[in-house]
XYZ file of C-alpha atoms in Angstrom:
684
model
C -74.510 37.007 -3.725
C -71.914 39.740 -4.353
C -72.331 43.284 -5.582
C -71.745 42.044 -9.122
C -75.414 41.001 -9.065
C -76.292 44.645 -8.543
C -74.315 45.562 -11.658
C -76.107 42.868 -13.649
C -79.482 44.278 -12.649
C -78.363 47.801 -13.525
C -77.705 46.656 -17.083
C -81.267 45.330 -17.222
C -82.567 48.606 -15.772
C -84.047 46.720 -12.837
C -82.515 48.648 -9.960
C -85.688 50.175 -8.549
C -86.062 47.425 -5.961
C -82.550 47.654 -4.444
C -82.353 49.232 -0.998
C -79.865 49.525 1.824
C -80.145 46.714 4.348
C -79.778 48.821 7.495
C -82.270 51.567 6.603
C -84.774 49.499 4.623
C -88.313 50.319 5.825
C -87.239 53.073 8.122
C -89.961 55.777 8.031
C -90.059 57.120 4.480
C -87.429 54.694 3.166
C -88.439 53.793 0.552
C -92.089 54.627 1.228
C -94.309 55.816 4.061
C -97.227 53.575 4.938
C -100.102 54.884 7.076
C -102.990 52.563 6.265
C -104.023 49.190 7.694
C -101.741 46.240 7.014
C -103.885 44.780 4.208
C -103.466 48.015 2.209
C -99.843 48.663 3.178
C -98.572 45.276 2.012
C -100.225 45.709 -1.389
C -98.797 49.175 -1.825
C -95.353 47.867 -0.900
C -95.594 45.072 -3.470
C -96.675 47.566 -6.105
C -93.979 50.168 -5.452
C -90.930 48.343 -4.062
C -90.837 44.868 -5.591
C -90.780 43.040 -8.886
C -92.770 39.896 -9.501
C -90.735 36.810 -10.313
C -91.252 34.775 -13.452
C -91.914 31.568 -11.500
C -94.262 30.587 -8.671
C -94.222 28.370 -5.564
C -97.171 25.972 -5.420
C -98.926 28.339 -7.812
C -98.385 31.355 -5.538
C -96.861 34.568 -6.899
C -93.469 35.723 -5.608
C -92.202 39.292 -5.360
C -88.528 40.100 -4.846
C -86.676 42.988 -3.242
C -82.880 43.173 -2.897
C -81.131 44.573 0.158
C -77.573 45.817 -0.250
C -75.329 45.163 2.764
C -72.375 47.426 1.952
C -70.295 46.419 4.980
C -70.467 42.770 3.928
C -70.372 43.446 0.181
C -73.424 41.282 -0.494
C -76.869 41.674 -2.018
C -79.541 39.884 -0.002
C -82.768 38.671 -1.663
C -85.956 39.419 0.260
C -89.020 37.568 -1.005
C -92.724 38.145 -0.391
C -95.078 35.270 -1.221
C -98.838 35.840 -1.295
C -100.746 32.730 -0.215
C -104.395 32.624 -1.237
C -106.126 30.616 1.468
C -108.930 29.325 -0.759
C -106.485 27.603 -3.104
C -103.926 26.613 -0.470
C -103.395 23.166 1.023
C -102.692 24.929 4.356
C -105.942 26.827 4.747
C -105.770 26.897 8.534
C -102.916 28.247 10.620
C -101.208 25.966 13.150
C -99.299 28.956 14.505
C -102.575 30.742 15.323
C -103.864 27.611 17.010
C -100.815 27.358 19.293
C -100.877 31.119 19.942
C -104.431 30.968 21.297
C -105.957 32.517 18.186
C -108.026 29.517 17.088
C -111.155 31.696 17.275
C -109.866 34.242 14.736
C -111.726 34.233 11.444
C -109.717 32.798 8.556
C -108.032 35.591 6.597
C -108.174 35.449 2.823
C -104.447 36.089 2.381
C -101.243 35.122 4.140
C -98.009 36.916 3.325
C -94.742 35.020 3.792
C -91.677 37.260 4.151
C -88.520 35.239 3.541
C -84.761 35.677 3.354
C -83.337 32.270 2.364
C -80.139 30.752 3.720
C -76.912 32.122 2.233
C -76.383 29.099 -0.003
C -79.834 29.589 -1.583
C -79.455 33.222 -2.625
C -78.684 32.399 -6.265
C -81.416 29.755 -6.547
C -85.142 29.794 -7.104
C -87.414 29.080 -4.166
C -88.874 25.568 -4.266
C -92.168 24.051 -3.157
C -90.840 23.154 0.296
C -90.041 26.751 1.156
C -92.686 27.095 3.897
C -91.370 24.108 5.869
C -87.681 24.965 5.583
C -86.234 25.903 8.981
C -82.870 27.075 7.581
C -84.154 30.444 6.325
C -82.365 33.482 7.716
C -85.821 34.984 8.124
C -89.317 33.595 7.708
C -92.278 35.604 8.928
C -95.964 35.115 8.191
C -98.550 37.887 8.518
C -102.264 37.414 7.856
C -104.111 40.121 5.992
C -105.706 41.277 9.272
C -102.250 42.245 10.609
C -101.821 39.310 13.011
C -98.801 37.142 12.330
C -95.932 34.980 13.466
C -92.150 35.024 13.361
C -91.573 31.439 12.277
C -87.790 31.212 12.173
C -84.684 33.342 12.351
C -81.106 32.144 11.823
C -78.131 34.431 12.300
C -74.467 33.565 12.676
C -75.298 30.792 15.167
C -77.807 29.389 12.671
C -75.286 29.147 9.851
C -75.388 32.573 8.200
C -72.025 33.924 7.066
C -73.140 37.539 6.773
C -76.030 38.422 9.073
C -76.233 38.279 12.853
C -79.456 37.455 14.644
C -79.721 41.025 15.906
C -79.387 42.448 12.390
C -82.192 40.197 11.165
C -84.424 40.996 14.146
C -83.872 44.731 13.615
C -84.996 44.282 10.001
C -88.035 42.215 11.009
C -89.063 44.804 13.594
C -88.869 47.592 10.986
C -90.975 45.502 8.597
C -93.713 44.912 11.163
C -93.689 48.497 12.407
C -93.821 50.164 8.979
C -96.367 47.696 7.588
C -98.458 48.360 10.720
C -98.733 44.795 11.902
C -100.989 44.481 14.948
C -99.711 41.461 16.877
C -96.806 39.115 16.132
C -96.015 35.932 18.051
C -92.791 33.964 18.294
C -92.126 30.531 19.754
C -88.827 31.056 21.544
C -86.758 27.892 21.152
C -83.577 29.844 20.383
C -80.288 28.469 21.616
C -76.699 29.621 21.811
C -73.918 27.144 22.519
C -76.728 24.679 23.385
C -78.102 26.974 26.097
C -81.805 27.839 25.987
C -81.804 31.611 25.747
C -85.255 31.949 27.302
C -83.748 30.488 30.501
C -80.330 32.171 30.333
C -81.658 35.627 29.404
C -84.638 35.227 31.705
C -82.330 34.763 34.698
C -79.855 37.436 33.556
C -82.284 40.130 32.366
C -85.731 39.040 33.474
C -86.854 38.696 29.870
C -86.374 36.599 26.754
C -83.779 37.416 24.075
C -86.662 38.734 21.969
C -87.531 41.151 24.779
C -85.015 43.602 23.287
C -87.602 44.199 20.540
C -90.615 44.353 22.841
C -91.781 40.726 22.867
C -93.491 39.831 26.148
C -94.865 36.663 27.717
C -98.001 35.540 25.917
C -98.801 32.177 27.475
C -96.962 29.083 28.578
C -97.437 25.429 27.864
C -99.019 23.099 30.413
C -101.282 25.779 31.857
C -98.499 28.161 32.912
C -99.731 31.702 33.448
C -97.771 34.947 33.379
C -97.547 35.246 37.170
C -96.157 31.685 37.329
C -93.485 32.627 34.814
C -92.560 35.857 36.581
C -92.347 34.141 39.978
C -90.088 31.410 38.557
C -87.756 33.985 36.977
C -87.616 35.942 40.226
C -86.868 32.831 42.259
C -84.012 31.639 40.041
C -82.394 35.032 39.546
C -82.349 35.842 43.271
C -80.246 32.831 44.341
C -77.233 34.239 46.166
C -73.732 33.258 45.076
C -72.555 32.716 48.655
C -75.338 30.170 48.991
C -74.095 28.465 45.829
C -70.553 28.201 47.206
C -71.888 26.800 50.468
C -74.116 24.220 48.748
C -71.241 22.993 46.570
C -68.838 22.784 49.511
C -69.043 19.012 49.886
C -69.257 18.105 46.187
C -66.620 17.205 43.612
C -67.270 20.519 41.840
C -66.635 22.682 44.894
C -63.287 24.106 43.756
C -64.494 24.679 40.207
C -67.597 26.627 41.198
C -65.847 28.630 43.915
C -62.976 29.604 41.607
C -65.416 30.611 38.847
C -67.425 32.884 41.140
C -64.355 34.378 42.859
C -62.701 35.134 39.493
C -65.619 37.097 38.036
C -66.260 38.873 41.304
C -62.678 40.096 41.084
C -63.186 41.297 37.499
C -66.397 43.218 38.184
C -66.387 46.839 39.288
C -69.685 46.310 41.119
C -70.604 43.668 43.716
C -71.933 40.375 42.330
C -74.448 39.120 44.870
C -76.928 36.932 42.988
C -76.917 34.583 40.021
C -78.530 37.377 37.985
C -75.639 39.724 38.796
C -73.102 37.088 37.754
C -74.749 36.111 34.440
C -75.481 39.704 33.495
C -71.856 40.705 34.044
C -70.514 37.723 32.101
C -72.851 38.362 29.157
C -71.776 42.006 29.084
C -68.149 41.015 28.486
C -67.698 41.504 24.748
C -64.661 39.263 24.214
C -62.134 37.120 26.001
C -59.467 39.774 25.443
C -61.392 42.283 27.531
C -61.354 39.812 30.391
C -57.633 39.212 30.042
C -56.960 42.975 30.030
C -58.692 43.275 33.376
C -56.986 40.190 34.759
C -53.187 40.670 34.870
C -52.580 37.361 36.571
C -54.404 34.405 35.108
C -56.204 32.413 37.760
C -54.647 29.072 38.693
C -55.924 26.020 36.879
C -58.507 24.053 38.798
C -58.324 20.343 38.137
C -61.163 17.929 38.663
C -62.241 14.501 37.529
C -65.352 13.422 35.739
C -66.505 9.866 36.374
C -69.550 10.082 34.159
C -68.089 8.123 31.221
C -66.578 4.991 32.642
C -65.257 2.224 30.441
C -67.496 -0.819 30.188
C -66.693 -3.821 32.303
C -64.899 -6.445 30.210
C -67.027 -9.135 31.784
C -70.203 -7.500 30.511
C -71.757 -8.725 27.290
C -71.026 -6.501 24.334
C -73.899 -4.848 22.531
C -74.733 -5.384 18.879
C -75.282 -2.174 16.928
C -76.991 -1.713 13.580
C -76.479 0.977 11.004
C -79.364 3.412 11.062
C -79.617 3.275 7.268
C -80.451 -0.430 7.544
C -82.883 0.210 10.367
C -84.590 2.946 8.332
C -84.873 0.687 5.300
C -86.624 -1.968 7.370
C -89.185 0.435 8.842
C -92.648 0.719 7.388
C -92.536 4.502 7.275
C -94.492 7.090 5.316
C -91.242 9.062 4.989
C -88.558 8.039 2.469
C -85.354 6.519 3.828
C -83.262 9.504 2.764
C -85.370 11.827 4.945
C -85.037 9.485 7.914
C -81.269 9.371 7.405
C -81.036 13.149 7.074
C -83.002 13.614 10.304
C -80.720 11.138 12.092
C -77.664 13.067 10.861
C -79.136 16.335 12.196
C -79.757 14.755 15.611
C -76.239 13.317 15.754
C -74.762 16.699 14.817
C -76.674 18.241 17.725
C -75.397 15.529 20.066
C -71.838 16.066 18.819
C -72.105 19.793 19.409
C -73.516 19.210 22.882
C -70.726 16.796 23.746
C -68.048 19.136 22.394
C -69.421 21.968 24.482
C -70.013 20.026 27.703
C -67.470 17.205 27.790
C -65.576 19.197 30.354
C -68.529 20.290 32.453
C -71.714 18.497 33.485
C -73.728 16.060 31.430
C -73.221 15.628 27.714
C -76.434 13.767 26.908
C -79.633 15.323 25.590
C -83.174 14.601 26.694
C -85.699 13.739 24.035
C -87.162 17.255 24.184
C -83.716 18.848 23.857
C -82.870 16.665 20.858
C -86.273 17.421 19.358
C -85.842 21.189 19.790
C -82.336 21.067 18.285
C -83.588 19.139 15.247
C -86.500 21.566 14.764
C -84.024 24.306 13.960
C -83.358 22.466 10.685
C -86.453 20.284 10.151
C -90.003 21.557 10.297
C -91.791 18.186 10.446
C -91.985 17.336 14.156
C -93.712 14.039 13.404
C -90.674 12.975 11.400
C -88.341 13.986 14.243
C -90.383 12.032 16.808
C -90.428 8.974 14.551
C -86.646 8.987 14.134
C -85.970 9.590 17.837
C -88.148 6.624 18.670
C -85.935 4.412 16.461
C -82.566 5.669 17.694
C -81.140 3.268 20.241
C -77.917 1.325 19.731
C -77.750 2.482 16.119
C -74.766 3.650 14.090
C -74.901 7.024 12.360
C -71.658 7.914 10.630
C -68.806 7.119 12.980
C -70.945 7.242 16.117
C -73.278 4.958 17.992
C -76.396 6.561 19.432
C -77.551 5.174 22.748
C -80.630 5.853 24.835
C -80.593 5.356 28.588
C -81.865 6.863 31.823
C -79.468 9.290 33.480
C -79.140 8.051 37.058
C -78.599 11.531 38.428
C -81.555 13.265 36.775
C -83.743 10.177 36.158
C -84.454 11.503 32.674
C -84.108 9.460 29.521
C -81.153 10.821 27.528
C -79.584 10.313 24.134
C -75.793 10.090 23.982
C -73.235 9.367 21.265
C -69.939 7.546 21.483
C -67.222 7.008 18.921
C -66.683 3.606 17.386
C -63.657 1.539 16.580
C -63.660 -0.140 13.139
C -66.864 1.650 12.336
C -66.556 0.656 8.664
C -67.579 -2.909 9.547
C -71.376 -2.911 9.748
C -73.679 -5.091 11.817
C -70.964 -6.411 14.132
C -70.117 -5.905 17.770
C -68.556 -2.504 18.324
C -66.393 -1.408 21.208
C -66.637 2.167 22.404
C -63.658 4.479 22.491
C -64.313 6.379 25.721
C -61.686 7.036 28.387
C -62.151 5.562 31.827
C -61.809 8.978 33.430
C -61.858 12.398 31.864
C -59.699 15.069 33.426
C -60.449 18.642 32.526
C -58.864 21.994 33.095
C -60.824 25.021 34.187
C -59.241 28.429 33.769
C -61.925 31.028 34.534
C -61.668 34.200 32.506
C -59.943 32.784 29.438
C -63.135 31.839 27.576
C -66.282 33.651 28.658
C -68.711 31.464 26.683
C -67.215 28.300 28.150
C -67.555 29.788 31.626
C -71.176 30.803 30.992
C -71.941 27.314 29.714
C -70.320 25.758 32.778
C -72.375 27.914 35.134
C -75.550 27.425 33.085
C -75.240 23.646 33.351
C -74.267 23.606 37.015
C -76.284 26.479 38.463
C -79.488 26.252 36.449
C -79.780 22.682 35.186
C -78.237 20.680 38.012
C -77.818 23.031 40.975
C -81.513 23.026 41.783
C -81.592 20.394 44.518
C -85.070 21.205 45.765
C -88.297 20.409 43.979
C -89.186 24.097 44.123
C -86.154 25.197 42.073
C -86.549 22.277 39.691
C -90.130 23.346 39.074
C -89.032 26.954 38.544
C -86.559 25.883 35.829
C -89.208 23.688 34.255
C -91.695 26.577 34.300
C -89.320 28.891 32.437
C -88.429 26.249 29.838
C -92.129 25.499 29.304
C -92.808 29.187 28.590
C -92.137 29.513 24.858
C -94.878 31.713 23.442
C -94.053 35.437 23.350
C -95.872 38.286 21.659
C -95.389 41.872 20.557
C -98.342 44.198 20.081
C -98.369 47.445 18.127
C -101.065 49.673 19.664
C -103.677 51.160 17.370
C -102.396 54.523 16.126
C -104.448 57.479 15.036
C -102.775 60.532 13.542
C -104.754 63.622 14.621
C -102.984 65.799 12.042
C -104.147 63.998 8.874
C -107.498 64.161 7.119
C -108.708 60.643 7.912
C -110.917 59.129 10.586
C -109.750 55.745 11.847
C -111.777 53.192 13.801
C -111.542 49.616 15.059
C -114.759 47.982 13.899
C -116.000 44.699 15.405
C -118.897 42.439 14.456
C -121.363 42.053 17.334
C -122.007 38.496 18.590
C -125.711 39.228 18.274
C -125.395 38.865 14.505
C -127.622 36.038 13.314
C -126.014 32.685 14.131
C -122.718 34.200 15.212
C -123.077 34.086 19.002
C -122.674 30.308 19.186
C -119.480 30.538 17.166
C -117.682 32.783 19.660
C -117.359 30.359 22.586
C -113.535 30.674 22.628
C -113.436 34.464 22.356
C -114.280 37.307 20.047
C -112.180 37.776 16.909
C -110.306 41.077 16.631
C -111.915 44.011 14.901
C -110.683 45.557 11.679
C -109.003 48.912 11.110
C -111.263 51.078 8.947
C -110.349 54.475 7.487
C -112.696 57.061 5.994
C -112.212 60.716 4.911
C -112.776 63.416 7.492
C -116.205 64.519 6.220
C -117.633 61.040 5.568
C -121.194 60.148 6.457
C -122.517 57.253 8.523
C -123.467 55.532 5.277
C -119.913 55.936 4.006
C -118.624 54.289 7.198
C -120.965 51.306 6.745
C -119.707 50.838 3.187
C -116.075 51.091 4.382
C -116.689 48.483 7.107
C -118.277 46.132 4.576
C -115.352 46.615 2.190
C -112.719 46.000 4.890
C -114.425 42.867 6.242
C -115.102 41.417 2.793
C -111.522 42.090 1.762
C -110.075 40.412 4.857
C -112.142 37.377 5.888
C -113.419 34.389 3.946
C -116.802 34.117 5.675
C -117.631 37.815 5.176
C -117.613 38.048 1.389
C -121.336 38.888 1.415
C -121.493 40.915 4.625
C -124.095 43.687 4.735
C -123.792 46.147 7.631
C -127.163 47.304 8.925
C -126.390 49.222 12.112
C -123.586 50.826 14.065
C -124.120 50.641 17.819
C -124.920 54.058 19.230
C -125.917 55.482 15.846
C -129.102 53.528 15.159
C -131.244 56.675 15.514
C -129.147 58.610 12.985
C -129.654 58.711 9.223
C -126.986 57.451 6.811
C -126.511 60.915 5.287
C -125.408 62.522 8.572
C -121.714 63.452 8.822
C -119.539 61.478 11.261
C -117.400 64.436 12.305
C -118.633 65.621 15.699
C -120.621 62.433 16.348
C -117.792 59.996 17.083
C -114.111 60.634 17.743
C -111.411 59.196 15.503
C -109.654 56.250 17.130
C -112.805 54.858 18.757
C -113.842 51.208 18.845
C -117.170 50.641 17.085
C -119.548 47.679 17.123
C -121.554 46.889 14.014
C -124.461 44.583 13.190
C -125.145 42.933 9.903
C -126.005 39.776 7.993
C -124.609 37.694 5.163
C -121.902 35.781 7.064
C -121.202 32.336 5.620
C -121.209 30.417 8.911
C -121.390 27.060 7.098
C -118.062 27.660 5.383
C -115.160 25.365 6.285
C -112.910 28.438 6.212
C -114.400 29.926 9.341
C -111.852 29.823 12.203
C -108.056 29.612 12.037
C -108.153 26.636 14.407
C -110.027 24.589 11.815
C -113.427 22.974 11.797
C -112.586 20.230 14.311
C -114.565 20.746 17.504
C -112.266 19.119 20.041
C -111.940 19.821 23.743
C -108.805 20.224 25.857
C -109.173 19.752 29.607
C -105.863 18.795 31.179
C -104.990 18.515 34.859
C -102.275 21.171 34.413
C -104.984 23.721 33.676
C -104.614 23.910 29.880
C -107.905 24.437 28.066
C -106.552 24.946 24.555
C -103.883 23.520 22.289
C -100.462 24.881 23.250
C -98.379 22.937 20.719
C -97.279 20.219 23.149
C -97.946 16.538 22.524
C -101.440 15.415 23.535
C -103.517 12.258 23.705
C -107.298 11.888 23.445
C -109.313 9.681 25.777
C -111.103 7.010 23.755
C -114.207 7.315 25.949
C -114.795 11.035 26.625
C -112.631 12.215 23.674
C -111.080 14.971 25.801
C -107.474 15.823 24.989
C -104.748 15.946 27.647
C -100.970 16.335 27.607
C -99.131 13.038 27.422
C -96.632 14.358 29.963
C -99.387 15.177 32.429
C -100.775 11.666 31.962
C -97.438 10.089 32.875
C -96.459 9.147 29.322
C -92.820 10.077 28.829
C -91.810 12.022 25.729
C -89.675 9.067 24.698
C -92.649 6.713 24.843
C -95.151 6.136 22.070
C -98.746 7.158 22.654
C -100.841 4.063 23.539
C -103.110 2.933 20.691
C -106.002 2.999 23.141
C -106.115 5.381 26.089
C -108.618 5.998 28.887
C -108.149 9.051 31.106
C -108.206 9.002 34.890
C -111.670 10.568 35.139
C -113.212 7.864 32.955
C -111.323 5.165 34.880
C -112.745 6.514 38.145
C -116.245 6.495 36.709
C -115.841 2.877 35.627
C -114.221 1.587 38.809
C -113.106 3.091 42.142
C -109.413 4.060 41.867
C -106.866 2.321 44.064
C -104.093 4.763 43.211
C -103.588 7.909 41.202
C -103.180 6.252 37.829
C -104.667 6.407 34.390
C -105.462 3.338 32.338
C -104.062 2.783 28.895
C -104.533 -0.340 26.766
C -101.976 -2.414 24.958
C -102.258 -3.654 21.404
C -104.423 -6.569 22.536
C -106.968 -4.415 24.326
C -105.973 -5.255 27.902
C -105.816 -2.445 30.462
C -102.402 -1.119 31.384
C -101.582 1.365 34.119
C -99.937 4.610 33.101
C -98.645 6.485 36.197
C -99.746 10.096 36.396
C -97.552 13.106 36.910
C -97.833 13.308 40.683
C -97.455 17.069 41.003
C -97.425 19.570 38.256
C -99.709 22.138 39.791
C -98.298 25.576 40.373
C -99.359 25.484 44.043
C -95.945 24.082 44.991
C -94.199 27.418 44.558
C -96.979 29.857 43.835
């Protein structure tokens, strides 16, 4: 969208909602917001936006346009107000995975969206909430708690905006709107490297840590001290130890030359892996490396035997086009969606192979392929369904194969080019060289060097179980959070409080088994009375939560002996946390907790006691949910139609080995081996 759009809006006298991209929502630009989020967002919509003439799923849309003068573009910024009572997504899956299942359901959700570049001149459609290609998609509940759902900069396909530019904008939005807590699931990648692992080793923090996001909780029962210990262990590996460990391997010369080259380029000693990665990531461009390096390092030559040509005596494999496979499946998804998902997965595999065909493995585990596809497809069930069907299938000019990597013992997806790929349903012969010879010239391409070291030092260097577990711990830590502390301005004429409903309210105590919901920010004038505060609390709670539409506040703890007409000033300090009692909560409402009305229990051997977003299976006897991975069910395997956990097996019959029982389609018992050791005791 060029600046000519700005001129068109000027002619219509609709230029009031155009603002500069880089200073939008700086303090006072265009407005200053000092109230709670629920009031700030409404004031913003009233003063800085214009409502669109169309809706999405019946929800109103407001638009603001951000002018990026350096790029000569006008960027649409949309705000969509979702009314929970009329929405098909009343509950919040993001809250559930963030550990906020116990939060009361907010009446409103606000979606803040910048679409992909190619969508800037189009209307938003009904699938806008599930689209993972948005440059920015954030969701904030009316109580100020929210989630950064997706962000896509240059790496994600944007032609104009970098990831840092978008994150700077998002941080200004949350700060000026006075959001309270925002979560993000960090699955970001760059050149197929997981940034939570790369940046964790290099800087001790995630990529989002630049904006204040900290560890919230990990999957599979991982706690913050587990995460910190794993980061410390990986980042402290000494480079001399790396050279020594690679001495008798085929990659010895490559790794030694890489380390020696960057040690020579650095002005400070590089002792550990953290020192090396941090220095390499600080190099802004390849030219800066070449300027420091007058003599280019000699080429190191090595051979890769990973992709050997098939033996001619072996039977050839018959491959089928995925489009035909998809058409034959009894799927709830249309064939075109299955084909699109397969294309996305193959593109990810092609990118991985292009980036790693010179170094390390070029296959992708099921989880890696799943994470790569999630950047473009929001339906994880669809992704899992397609991955399950992708083995010896043709997608475009490639055949997708699924096999266990002998080195890592992990099931991997790989692609290989085909000869005569225009002839369907016949035997295909793969075009892969017997041996691949690659050239390594450290210092000529920093990103290639980082990728080489990432694959060899972090993914495959870890020979011991301890280091393998440390890498796994970091990769399983995806949930990060930023909190904006409660602010009280002593110079203005308002009293501000955090007001919480006491569990002793009639019928409420039993509802708070998973934790107490957050209190609400309440503002009253300086000379307000206790009665005025009660009315303000009622108004704030009724305005925010579905079950509190009829709330009546009877008492404020610590002020029961005071009359409603007494002035607050001098009795309680502004900024205090207050507890209130009342009645009128609709505890029978379905719209009670963000986690939904299902009362299900998680009790997994890894220590998880709540849903963390990972795949789970429920025991058909005790109905307790556990991670499939912790039960020995590989990610590539389907969940058994009938499953009995280890505890129930032990109660039915004495165990002969550490196994769980699953049942096949005919009802007979089948052993499912358990994950022998996932506890953190190994390294913690």
